[in-house]
Structure formats: C-alpha cells, structure tokens
Amino acid sequence: MKKFFSVLLATTMAFSVTACGNSSSNENDEKVLFIGGSGPLTGDYATYGTSTKNGSTIAIEEINNAGGVNGYKLKLVYEDDQADPQQAVQAYASLMDDGMNVTLGGTTSSACVAVSEEANKDNLLMVTPTATQKEATQYPGGFRVCFMDPDQGTYAARFIKENDVGKKIAVLYDKSSDYSVGVYENFKSEAKKLGLEIVETQAFTNQSNTDFSVQLQAVKSSGADLLFLPIYAQEAAYVLTQANSASLDVTFFGVDGLDGVIEKIGESNLSLTEGVMLLTPFVATSQEQNVVSFVTKYKERHGQTPDQFAADAYDAIYTIAEAFKTAGVETDDKQFNEKMISAMTQITVNGVTGTMKWSVNGEPEKAAKAVVIQEGVYVEYKK
C-alpha cells in the first residue's frame, strides 16, 4: 500500500510538472518583437515624450489587434529620460538587458544622439520619431521619421519665400541648443540664397530662457514683419506672452519644436497663439482616412488633438512593422539586425505624416506642409 501511494504520488507529481511546463511553454510560444524607447515624461519638455509614447502605443495596439506581423506581436516599453542624454543611455541599457530588438532612440535630439552611439555599438536598428539633429542618424542603423534640423531650416526658408509670408525677417533662437542652432544656421543659409532679408537676429541660452524683453524690443525696432522661432514650445509660450505685452505685431513662424505651444500657453492665453505658423508634415484637420482614424482614436483615448510628435511616433511604429515584414526574419536570427537595417531602404510607408521612403543616410523623403493656428486649432495653411 505504501509502495502504491509512493508510485501514485510520483506519477501525480510528474503530471503536475509536465502540465505546468506545457502551460509555461504555451505562454512563451507567443513571439514578440520588443521595441523600446525613451523621452521626457516629466519636466519642462514632458509634452514631447508623452505625445511620442501615446502615439506609438496606439500604433502598437492597432497592429496587434490586426494580428501582428509575421506571426509576432509587438511590445513597447517607453522610459522617462527627462530629455537628459545620460538618463537616455541608462534607459537604453536597461531596455537592452530586457531583450529589446529595435529602438525608437530618444525623443529629443541630444538624448537621441547619445542613444545612437550605443545602438551603433550593438548594430541595432534605431527609428527615431522626433530627433531632428543631424547626428542622430549618423550611423548606418539610424533612421528618422521627422525632418532633420538642416532640412527644417531649408524648408522653412523656401516656404516663406514661395508663399510670400514675410518680407523682413527677424530670428530668435537658442544658442545653447543644438536643435535650435542647426535649424537657424540652415535657415540663414537658404534665406541668403533665396534673397530673403534677415533684418535682426537675437539669441538666448538655457540660462536665460524666460525673459525675452530685450530681444523682442530689438525685433520691434528692426521693423520685421515675421519672427522666425526655431525653438521649443516652452520658450515660445513666454515669447508670445511677452510679445503681446510689447505690442509686437509680426507673424510668428516656427518648425516642429513649436508644436505643443497651445498646451504650453494655456487656455487663458489661447488667443495669443492666433495666426502662429509652423512647418510640419502632419495636419490633424486633414480629411485623409488614415489621419481621421488616428486623430479620432487619439482624442478618444487622451482627450486632445494629437500633435506632430504623436503622429511621428505613430508612423515610426508602422515603419518598424513594415521593415520587419519586409525583412521576413526571426528575432533570434544572427543576421536579424543587418536584415532589419537593410529593409529600411526597401520600404514605402503611407503614414499620417505623409508617404515616406528612406535613403541609406536615414533621412525620410516626404513633403513638407505648414499649419496656422486658428481658434486653438492647427489648420493647413493656404496662401
């Protein structure tokens, strides 16, 4: 009897271990493409990281609900780096330890450049939604969805010239920001080629980015009719508020960093954003089907209209999915990284920020547009 129970117990234990093993195996049978990224989710620039995370999350859910890609489901982990390069590198290292397959890099330029150095060492595909600095894509595995800084400055000058938006141009930029300097320098170069007149140039630093009274007075005295602002929304909110107090009557024109200025300036001062223009590939009021669908879902989920950062991130996830589909590779393939990087120059993505292809230098080929703020809404600019 004792022997019988011993045998029965052993048999039961063996079944239990096997059953548990099968259950665990079934859970692990689901194949996952792990996408990681980081951005500022707290601090002054949290609007950018939050938008990026929100936009990419919606894309992940859509793709997974449609069955995933090549038998894989997509997984996203997004870390807070507070726009700090060192924290971004730490976040990247943590994500790599957890098994990341592809990185979104960093949201802000300086953070993304730091991450790109690490991704290059690992030969990992990086598709940054929003890092505009040229160096963010300096390595073979680096690609971006947004326009890089030099292109934004160039496109802005061309748009102003072609649409006759301003005759006498003043510039206010942040000389402590690689992003701002990059846009400004290329804007200045292209403006000269096009014969645009820059009548005043003023600068500030991250140590003096709340009081612009002196700079705005200089702009007013110059007789400028357009103020080009290659700066972020936080500083732009201060500029608009103080420009109003100084009775400065100009057209304010920026690039992607200005996106989010509506939220930064607040409901009580919303009228100060009226007529502000910015260069962007994304227009939330577009009636294109994919844009309408994305904007509707974003509003339902987050209670606000998605900005360009959210749209770029949404497209970045679909870009990675398309590259993965084209590469047709398993994540444990020894050539996984090489095949993913190679696939990036073979794909075309019809995104909410435009139809895109990528060159070997990692830059997207797509059309630039401009929007103007009207009653708190971004509307595509019509001459």
GROMACS .gro file of C-alpha atoms in nm:
model
  383
    1MET     CA    1   0.000   0.000   0.000
    2LYS     CA    2   0.279   0.230   0.093
    3LYS     CA    3   0.451   0.140  -0.232
    4PHE     CA    4   0.127   0.203  -0.428
    5PHE     CA    5   0.085   0.553  -0.284
    6SER     CA    6   0.450   0.626  -0.350
    7VAL     CA    7   0.410   0.533  -0.715
    8LEU     CA    8   0.080   0.727  -0.737
    9LEU     CA    9   0.240   1.033  -0.579
   10ALA     CA   10   0.535   1.016  -0.814
   11THR     CA   11   0.306   0.983  -1.113
   12THR     CA   12   0.091   1.273  -0.997
   13MET     CA   13   0.397   1.494  -0.941
   14ALA     CA   14   0.531   1.407  -1.283
   15PHE     CA   15   0.197   1.505  -1.442
   16SER     CA   16   0.188   1.830  -1.249
   17VAL     CA   17   0.538   1.929  -1.360
   18THR     CA   18   0.458   1.839  -1.720
   19ALA     CA   19   0.128   2.028  -1.710
   20CYS     CA   20   0.294   2.334  -1.562
   21GLY     CA   21   0.570   2.304  -1.816
   22ASN     CA   22   0.324   2.292  -2.104
   23SER     CA   23   0.135   2.591  -1.965
   24SER     CA   24   0.454   2.793  -1.935
   25SER     CA   25   0.562   2.687  -2.279
   26ASN     CA   26   0.228   2.794  -2.426
   27GLU     CA   27   0.265   3.139  -2.267
   28ASN     CA   28   0.614   3.170  -2.408
   29ASP     CA   29   0.511   3.042  -2.751
   30GLU     CA   30   0.382   3.389  -2.844
   31LYS     CA   31   0.661   3.552  -3.041
   32VAL     CA   32   0.730   3.915  -2.957
   33LEU     CA   33   0.914   4.196  -3.132
   34PHE     CA   34   1.035   4.416  -2.846
   35ILE     CA   35   1.050   4.788  -2.929
   36GLY     CA   36   1.197   5.024  -2.671
   37GLY     CA   37   1.236   5.398  -2.649
   38SER     CA   38   1.270   5.695  -2.416
   39GLY     CA   39   1.171   6.057  -2.386
   40PRO     CA   40   1.080   6.322  -2.129
   41LEU     CA   41   0.767   6.208  -1.948
   42THR     CA   42   0.829   6.456  -1.665
   43GLY     CA   43   0.980   6.804  -1.655
   44ASP     CA   44   0.950   7.106  -1.887
   45TYR     CA   45   0.953   6.900  -2.206
   46ALA     CA   46   0.719   6.624  -2.093
   47THR     CA   47   0.467   6.716  -2.362
   48TYR     CA   48   0.703   6.577  -2.628
   49GLY     CA   49   0.776   6.246  -2.458
   50THR     CA   50   0.414   6.197  -2.357
   51SER     CA   51   0.290   6.258  -2.711
   52THR     CA   52   0.552   6.022  -2.850
   53LYS     CA   53   0.457   5.746  -2.609
   54ASN     CA   54   0.086   5.795  -2.670
   55GLY     CA   55   0.115   5.792  -3.048
   56SER     CA   56   0.335   5.484  -3.057
   57THR     CA   57   0.107   5.298  -2.815
   58ILE     CA   58  -0.194   5.345  -3.042
   59ALA     CA   59   0.002   5.206  -3.338
   60ILE     CA   60   0.118   4.906  -3.134
   61GLU     CA   61  -0.241   4.825  -3.034
   62GLU     CA   62  -0.369   4.860  -3.392
   63ILE     CA   63  -0.103   4.630  -3.534
   64ASN     CA   64  -0.150   4.367  -3.263
   65ASN     CA   65  -0.530   4.377  -3.296
   66ALA     CA   66  -0.484   4.315  -3.669
   67GLY     CA   67  -0.282   4.000  -3.596
   68GLY     CA   68   0.069   4.138  -3.557
   69VAL     CA   69   0.350   4.095  -3.809
   70ASN     CA   70   0.491   3.768  -3.943
   71GLY     CA   71   0.343   3.577  -3.651
   72TYR     CA   72   0.484   3.822  -3.395
   73LYS     CA   73   0.308   4.061  -3.161
   74LEU     CA   74   0.470   4.398  -3.096
   75LYS     CA   75   0.568   4.504  -2.745
   76LEU     CA   76   0.654   4.860  -2.645
   77VAL     CA   77   0.839   4.976  -2.335
   78TYR     CA   78   0.892   5.351  -2.311
   79GLU     CA   79   1.113   5.504  -2.041
   80ASP     CA   80   1.136   5.855  -1.893
   81ASP     CA   81   1.473   6.016  -1.970
   82GLN     CA   82   1.374   6.378  -1.885
   83ALA     CA   83   1.545   6.486  -2.210
   84ASP     CA   84   1.880   6.410  -2.047
   85PRO     CA   85   2.139   6.221  -2.260
   86GLN     CA   86   2.285   6.031  -1.965
   87GLN     CA   87   1.944   5.914  -1.848
   88ALA     CA   88   1.857   5.819  -2.206
   89VAL     CA   89   2.167   5.599  -2.227
   90GLN     CA   90   2.079   5.437  -1.895
   91ALA     CA   91   1.727   5.370  -2.021
   92TYR     CA   92   1.867   5.218  -2.340
   93ALA     CA   93   2.099   4.988  -2.144
   94SER     CA   94   1.811   4.873  -1.924
   95LEU     CA   95   1.594   4.802  -2.228
   96MET     CA   96   1.874   4.606  -2.393
   97ASP     CA   97   1.915   4.397  -2.078
   98ASP     CA   98   1.544   4.317  -2.106
   99GLY     CA   99   1.583   4.195  -2.466
  100MET     CA  100   1.499   4.497  -2.686
  101ASN     CA  101   1.504   4.419  -3.061
  102VAL     CA  102   1.456   4.768  -3.209
  103THR     CA  103   1.488   5.112  -3.052
  104LEU     CA  104   1.296   5.434  -3.106
  105GLY     CA  105   1.604   5.611  -2.969
  106GLY     CA  106   1.536   5.931  -2.779
  107THR     CA  107   1.263   6.188  -2.834
  108THR     CA  108   1.481   6.497  -2.803
  109SER     CA  109   1.788   6.541  -3.019
  110SER     CA  110   2.070   6.543  -2.764
  111ALA     CA  111   1.930   6.235  -2.589
  112CYS     CA  112   1.886   6.054  -2.918
  113VAL     CA  113   2.241   6.130  -3.035
  114ALA     CA  114   2.369   5.971  -2.714
  115VAL     CA  115   2.147   5.666  -2.765
  116SER     CA  116   2.254   5.635  -3.129
  117GLU     CA  117   2.614   5.587  -3.013
  118GLU     CA  118   2.505   5.287  -2.807
  119ALA     CA  119   2.276   5.149  -3.077
  120ASN     CA  120   2.562   5.164  -3.324
  121LYS     CA  121   2.781   4.955  -3.092
  122ASP     CA  122   2.504   4.695  -3.080
  123ASN     CA  123   2.435   4.725  -3.455
  124LEU     CA  124   2.070   4.781  -3.360
  125LEU     CA  125   1.807   4.940  -3.585
  126MET     CA  126   1.700   5.279  -3.449
  127VAL     CA  127   1.398   5.461  -3.591
  128THR     CA  128   1.361   5.788  -3.403
  129PRO     CA  129   1.024   5.958  -3.446
  130THR     CA  130   1.130   6.309  -3.348
  131ALA     CA  131   1.505   6.365  -3.303
  132THR     CA  132   1.592   6.625  -3.565
  133GLN     CA  133   1.963   6.680  -3.505
  134LYS     CA  134   2.174   6.562  -3.798
  135GLU     CA  135   2.400   6.345  -3.582
  136ALA     CA  136   2.106   6.133  -3.461
  137THR     CA  137   2.123   5.932  -3.782
  138GLN     CA  138   2.497   5.944  -3.845
  139TYR     CA  139   2.537   5.565  -3.823
  140PRO     CA  140   2.417   5.302  -4.076
  141GLY     CA  141   2.143   5.172  -3.843
  142GLY     CA  142   1.994   5.515  -3.767
  143PHE     CA  143   1.675   5.637  -3.936
  144ARG     CA  144   1.417   5.904  -3.855
  145VAL     CA  145   1.055   5.986  -3.937
  146CYS     CA  146   1.077   6.363  -3.885
  147PHE     CA  147   1.283   6.607  -4.089
  148MET     CA  148   1.633   6.671  -3.962
  149ASP     CA  149   1.733   7.019  -3.844
  150PRO     CA  150   1.908   7.136  -4.161
  151ASP     CA  151   1.612   7.030  -4.373
  152GLN     CA  152   1.366   7.210  -4.147
  153GLY     CA  153   1.559   7.533  -4.175
  154THR     CA  154   1.586   7.494  -4.551
  155TYR     CA  155   1.220   7.405  -4.599
  156ALA     CA  156   1.109   7.693  -4.374
  157ALA     CA  157   1.303   7.949  -4.576
  158ARG     CA  158   1.164   7.810  -4.902
  159PHE     CA  159   0.808   7.809  -4.771
  160ILE     CA  160   0.830   8.169  -4.652
  161LYS     CA  161   0.972   8.274  -4.988
  162GLU     CA  162   0.734   8.073  -5.208
  163ASN     CA  163   0.425   8.179  -5.012
  164ASP     CA  164   0.535   8.538  -4.952
  165VAL     CA  165   0.471   8.502  -4.578
  166GLY     CA  166   0.719   8.772  -4.476
  167LYS     CA  167   0.941   9.040  -4.631
  168LYS     CA  168   1.157   9.148  -4.337
  169ILE     CA  169   1.258   8.860  -4.114
  170ALA     CA  170   1.386   8.855  -3.759
  171VAL     CA  171   1.519   8.542  -3.588
  172LEU     CA  172   1.517   8.443  -3.221
  173TYR     CA  173   1.700   8.119  -3.141
  174ASP     CA  174   1.851   7.927  -2.851
  175LYS     CA  175   2.229   7.923  -2.896
  176SER     CA  176   2.268   7.662  -2.620
  177SER     CA  177   2.051   7.413  -2.812
  178ASP     CA  178   2.197   7.202  -3.093
  179TYR     CA  179   1.846   7.169  -3.233
  180SER     CA  180   1.785   7.542  -3.246
  181VAL     CA  181   2.131   7.627  -3.380
  182GLY     CA  182   2.101   7.361  -3.652
  183VAL     CA  183   1.768   7.492  -3.778
  184TYR     CA  184   1.881   7.855  -3.760
  185GLU     CA  185   2.208   7.808  -3.946
  186ASN     CA  186   2.045   7.632  -4.239
  187PHE     CA  187   1.756   7.878  -4.243
  188LYS     CA  188   2.005   8.164  -4.264
  189SER     CA  189   2.199   7.993  -4.543
  190GLU     CA  190   1.891   7.917  -4.751
  191ALA     CA  191   1.741   8.263  -4.687
  192LYS     CA  192   2.055   8.419  -4.833
  193LYS     CA  193   2.031   8.202  -5.143
  194LEU     CA  194   1.667   8.297  -5.190
  195GLY     CA  195   1.719   8.667  -5.131
  196LEU     CA  196   1.516   8.678  -4.809
  197GLU     CA  197   1.609   8.976  -4.592
  198ILE     CA  198   1.701   8.895  -4.231
  199VAL     CA  199   1.688   9.229  -4.055
  200GLU     CA  200   1.755   9.116  -3.695
  201THR     CA  201   1.900   8.811  -3.518
  202GLN     CA  202   1.865   8.762  -3.144
  203ALA     CA  203   1.967   8.470  -2.922
  204PHE     CA  204   1.927   8.334  -2.570
  205THR     CA  205   2.052   8.035  -2.371
  206ASN     CA  206   1.901   7.778  -2.138
  207GLN     CA  207   2.009   8.006  -1.854
  208SER     CA  208   1.807   8.299  -1.987
  209ASN     CA  209   1.501   8.141  -2.145
  210THR     CA  210   1.215   8.307  -1.959
  211ASP     CA  211   1.268   8.682  -2.011
  212PHE     CA  212   1.280   8.794  -2.375
  213SER     CA  213   1.202   9.162  -2.328
  214VAL     CA  214   1.536   9.288  -2.465
  215GLN     CA  215   1.531   9.058  -2.768
  216LEU     CA  216   1.170   9.143  -2.853
  217GLN     CA  217   1.235   9.514  -2.830
  218ALA     CA  218   1.522   9.471  -3.078
  219VAL     CA  219   1.291   9.280  -3.311
  220LYS     CA  220   1.028   9.553  -3.285
  221SER     CA  221   1.284   9.824  -3.360
  222SER     CA  222   1.408   9.636  -3.666
  223GLY     CA  223   1.078   9.673  -3.849
  224ALA     CA  224   1.048   9.298  -3.904
  225ASP     CA  225   0.713   9.161  -4.018
  226LEU     CA  226   0.798   8.795  -3.945
  227LEU     CA  227   0.975   8.643  -3.644
  228PHE     CA  228   1.129   8.303  -3.712
  229LEU     CA  229   1.136   8.089  -3.395
  230PRO     CA  230   1.341   7.767  -3.426
  231ILE     CA  231   1.277   7.697  -3.057
  232TYR     CA  232   1.068   7.472  -2.834
  233ALA     CA  233   0.710   7.534  -2.725
  234GLN     CA  234   0.801   7.612  -2.363
  235GLU     CA  235   1.012   7.913  -2.462
  236ALA     CA  236   0.771   8.007  -2.741
  237ALA     CA  237   0.489   8.043  -2.488
  238TYR     CA  238   0.696   8.301  -2.300
  239VAL     CA  239   0.781   8.478  -2.626
  240LEU     CA  240   0.418   8.506  -2.736
  241THR     CA  241   0.305   8.633  -2.398
  242GLN     CA  242   0.579   8.896  -2.375
  243ALA     CA  243   0.544   8.994  -2.742
  244ASN     CA  244   0.181   9.075  -2.674
  245SER     CA  245   0.279   9.294  -2.379
  246ALA     CA  246   0.533   9.471  -2.602
  247SER     CA  247   0.272   9.523  -2.877
  248LEU     CA  248   0.492   9.339  -3.125
  249ASP     CA  249   0.297   9.292  -3.448
  250VAL     CA  250   0.462   9.019  -3.654
  251THR     CA  251   0.387   8.676  -3.798
  252PHE     CA  252   0.538   8.408  -3.576
  253PHE     CA  253   0.679   8.117  -3.776
  254GLY     CA  254   0.845   7.806  -3.634
  255VAL     CA  255   0.918   7.442  -3.706
  256ASP     CA  256   0.835   7.119  -3.523
  257GLY     CA  257   0.963   7.234  -3.183
  258LEU     CA  258   0.678   7.487  -3.173
  259ASP     CA  259   0.424   7.206  -3.181
  260GLY     CA  260   0.262   7.195  -2.837
  261VAL     CA  261   0.265   7.572  -2.784
  262ILE     CA  262  -0.115   7.571  -2.749
  263GLU     CA  263  -0.093   7.347  -2.444
  264LYS     CA  264   0.204   7.536  -2.302
  265ILE     CA  265   0.046   7.880  -2.323
  266GLY     CA  266  -0.277   7.765  -2.158
  267GLU     CA  267  -0.645   7.821  -2.217
  268SER     CA  268  -0.650   8.171  -2.066
  269ASN     CA  269  -0.391   8.298  -2.315
  270LEU     CA  270  -0.502   8.091  -2.613
  271SER     CA  271  -0.577   8.399  -2.823
  272LEU     CA  272  -0.205   8.479  -2.826
  273THR     CA  273  -0.142   8.177  -3.049
  274GLU     CA  274  -0.382   8.301  -3.318
  275GLY     CA  275  -0.203   8.316  -3.654
  276VAL     CA  276   0.113   8.139  -3.536
  277MET     CA  277   0.257   7.926  -3.816
  278LEU     CA  278   0.481   7.622  -3.811
  279LEU     CA  279   0.630   7.387  -4.063
  280THR     CA  280   0.505   7.033  -4.021
  281PRO     CA  281   0.432   6.717  -4.221
  282PHE     CA  282   0.124   6.648  -4.005
  283VAL     CA  283  -0.209   6.830  -4.020
  284ALA     CA  284  -0.461   6.697  -3.770
  285THR     CA  285  -0.752   6.855  -3.960
  286SER     CA  286  -0.669   6.663  -4.278
  287GLN     CA  287  -0.955   6.457  -4.418
  288GLU     CA  288  -0.730   6.173  -4.533
  289GLN     CA  289  -0.874   5.848  -4.398
  290ASN     CA  290  -0.570   5.735  -4.202
  291VAL     CA  291  -0.532   6.077  -4.040
  292VAL     CA  292  -0.900   6.096  -3.943
  293SER     CA  293  -0.881   5.748  -3.789
  294PHE     CA  294  -0.567   5.828  -3.590
  295VAL     CA  295  -0.693   6.165  -3.467
  296THR     CA  296  -1.029   6.016  -3.364
  297LYS     CA  297  -0.864   5.738  -3.162
  298TYR     CA  298  -0.618   5.976  -3.003
  299LYS     CA  299  -0.892   6.216  -2.895
  300GLU     CA  300  -1.099   5.932  -2.752
  301ARG     CA  301  -0.801   5.799  -2.558
  302HIS     CA  302  -0.633   6.121  -2.443
  303GLY     CA  303  -0.896   6.392  -2.475
  304GLN     CA  304  -0.692   6.615  -2.703
  305THR     CA  305  -0.577   6.651  -3.062
  306PRO     CA  306  -0.252   6.470  -3.139
  307ASP     CA  307   0.047   6.687  -3.219
  308GLN     CA  308   0.327   6.617  -3.465
  309PHE     CA  309   0.526   6.425  -3.205
  310ALA     CA  310   0.241   6.179  -3.156
  311ALA     CA  311   0.195   6.146  -3.532
  312ASP     CA  312   0.567   6.088  -3.594
  313ALA     CA  313   0.573   5.819  -3.325
  314TYR     CA  314   0.265   5.651  -3.470
  315ASP     CA  315   0.436   5.638  -3.808
  316ALA     CA  316   0.762   5.516  -3.655
  317ILE     CA  317   0.592   5.203  -3.519
  318TYR     CA  318   0.430   5.130  -3.855
  319THR     CA  319   0.768   5.186  -4.019
  320ILE     CA  320   0.935   4.930  -3.792
  321ALA     CA  321   0.648   4.687  -3.858
  322GLU     CA  322   0.685   4.729  -4.233
  323ALA     CA  323   1.062   4.679  -4.213
  324PHE     CA  324   1.007   4.364  -4.004
  325LYS     CA  325   0.753   4.235  -4.256
  326THR     CA  326   0.988   4.303  -4.547
  327ALA     CA  327   1.293   4.156  -4.373
  328GLY     CA  328   1.100   3.834  -4.305
  329VAL     CA  329   1.339   3.740  -4.028
  330GLU     CA  330   1.310   3.577  -3.687
  331THR     CA  331   1.428   3.782  -3.390
  332ASP     CA  332   1.680   3.513  -3.293
  333ASP     CA  333   1.837   3.509  -3.639
  334LYS     CA  334   2.206   3.600  -3.621
  335GLN     CA  335   2.150   3.840  -3.912
  336PHE     CA  336   1.840   3.999  -3.760
  337ASN     CA  337   1.988   4.347  -3.714
  338GLU     CA  338   2.153   4.356  -4.057
  339LYS     CA  339   1.834   4.243  -4.232
  340MET     CA  340   1.619   4.494  -4.044
  341ILE     CA  341   1.853   4.781  -4.131
  342SER     CA  342   1.867   4.672  -4.495
  343ALA     CA  343   1.486   4.652  -4.515
  344MET     CA  344   1.452   5.020  -4.420
  345THR     CA  345   1.571   5.134  -4.764
  346GLN     CA  346   1.332   4.897  -4.941
  347ILE     CA  347   1.003   5.004  -4.787
  348THR     CA  348   0.741   5.271  -4.850
  349VAL     CA  349   0.509   5.373  -4.566
  350ASN     CA  350   0.186   5.566  -4.619
  351GLY     CA  351   0.181   5.736  -4.282
  352VAL     CA  352  -0.023   6.010  -4.120
  353THR     CA  353   0.277   6.241  -4.171
  354GLY     CA  354   0.298   6.159  -4.540
  355THR     CA  355   0.415   5.888  -4.776
  356MET     CA  356   0.775   5.806  -4.689
  357LYS     CA  357   1.078   5.629  -4.827
  358TRP     CA  358   1.424   5.626  -4.672
  359SER     CA  359   1.770   5.673  -4.817
  360VAL     CA  360   2.079   5.498  -4.684
  361ASN     CA  361   2.162   5.810  -4.484
  362GLY     CA  362   1.848   5.752  -4.276
  363GLU     CA  363   1.651   6.056  -4.391
  364PRO     CA  364   1.284   6.038  -4.493
  365GLU     CA  365   1.167   6.158  -4.829
  366LYS     CA  366   0.826   6.325  -4.787
  367ALA     CA  367   0.652   6.657  -4.847
  368ALA     CA  368   0.660   6.947  -4.602
  369LYS     CA  369   0.349   7.150  -4.515
  370ALA     CA  370   0.271   7.440  -4.288
  371VAL     CA  371  -0.013   7.494  -4.046
  372VAL     CA  372  -0.156   7.808  -3.894
  373ILE     CA  373  -0.327   7.819  -3.555
  374GLN     CA  374  -0.687   7.937  -3.581
  375GLU     CA  375  -0.903   7.945  -3.267
  376GLY     CA  376  -0.679   7.697  -3.094
  377VAL     CA  377  -0.669   7.451  -3.384
  378TYR     CA  378  -0.391   7.370  -3.634
  379VAL     CA  379  -0.523   7.430  -3.985
  380GLU     CA  380  -0.331   7.365  -4.304
  381TYR     CA  381  -0.202   7.695  -4.442
  382LYS     CA  382  -0.346   7.810  -4.771
  383LYS     CA  383  -0.185   8.105  -4.943
   0.00000   0.00000   0.00000
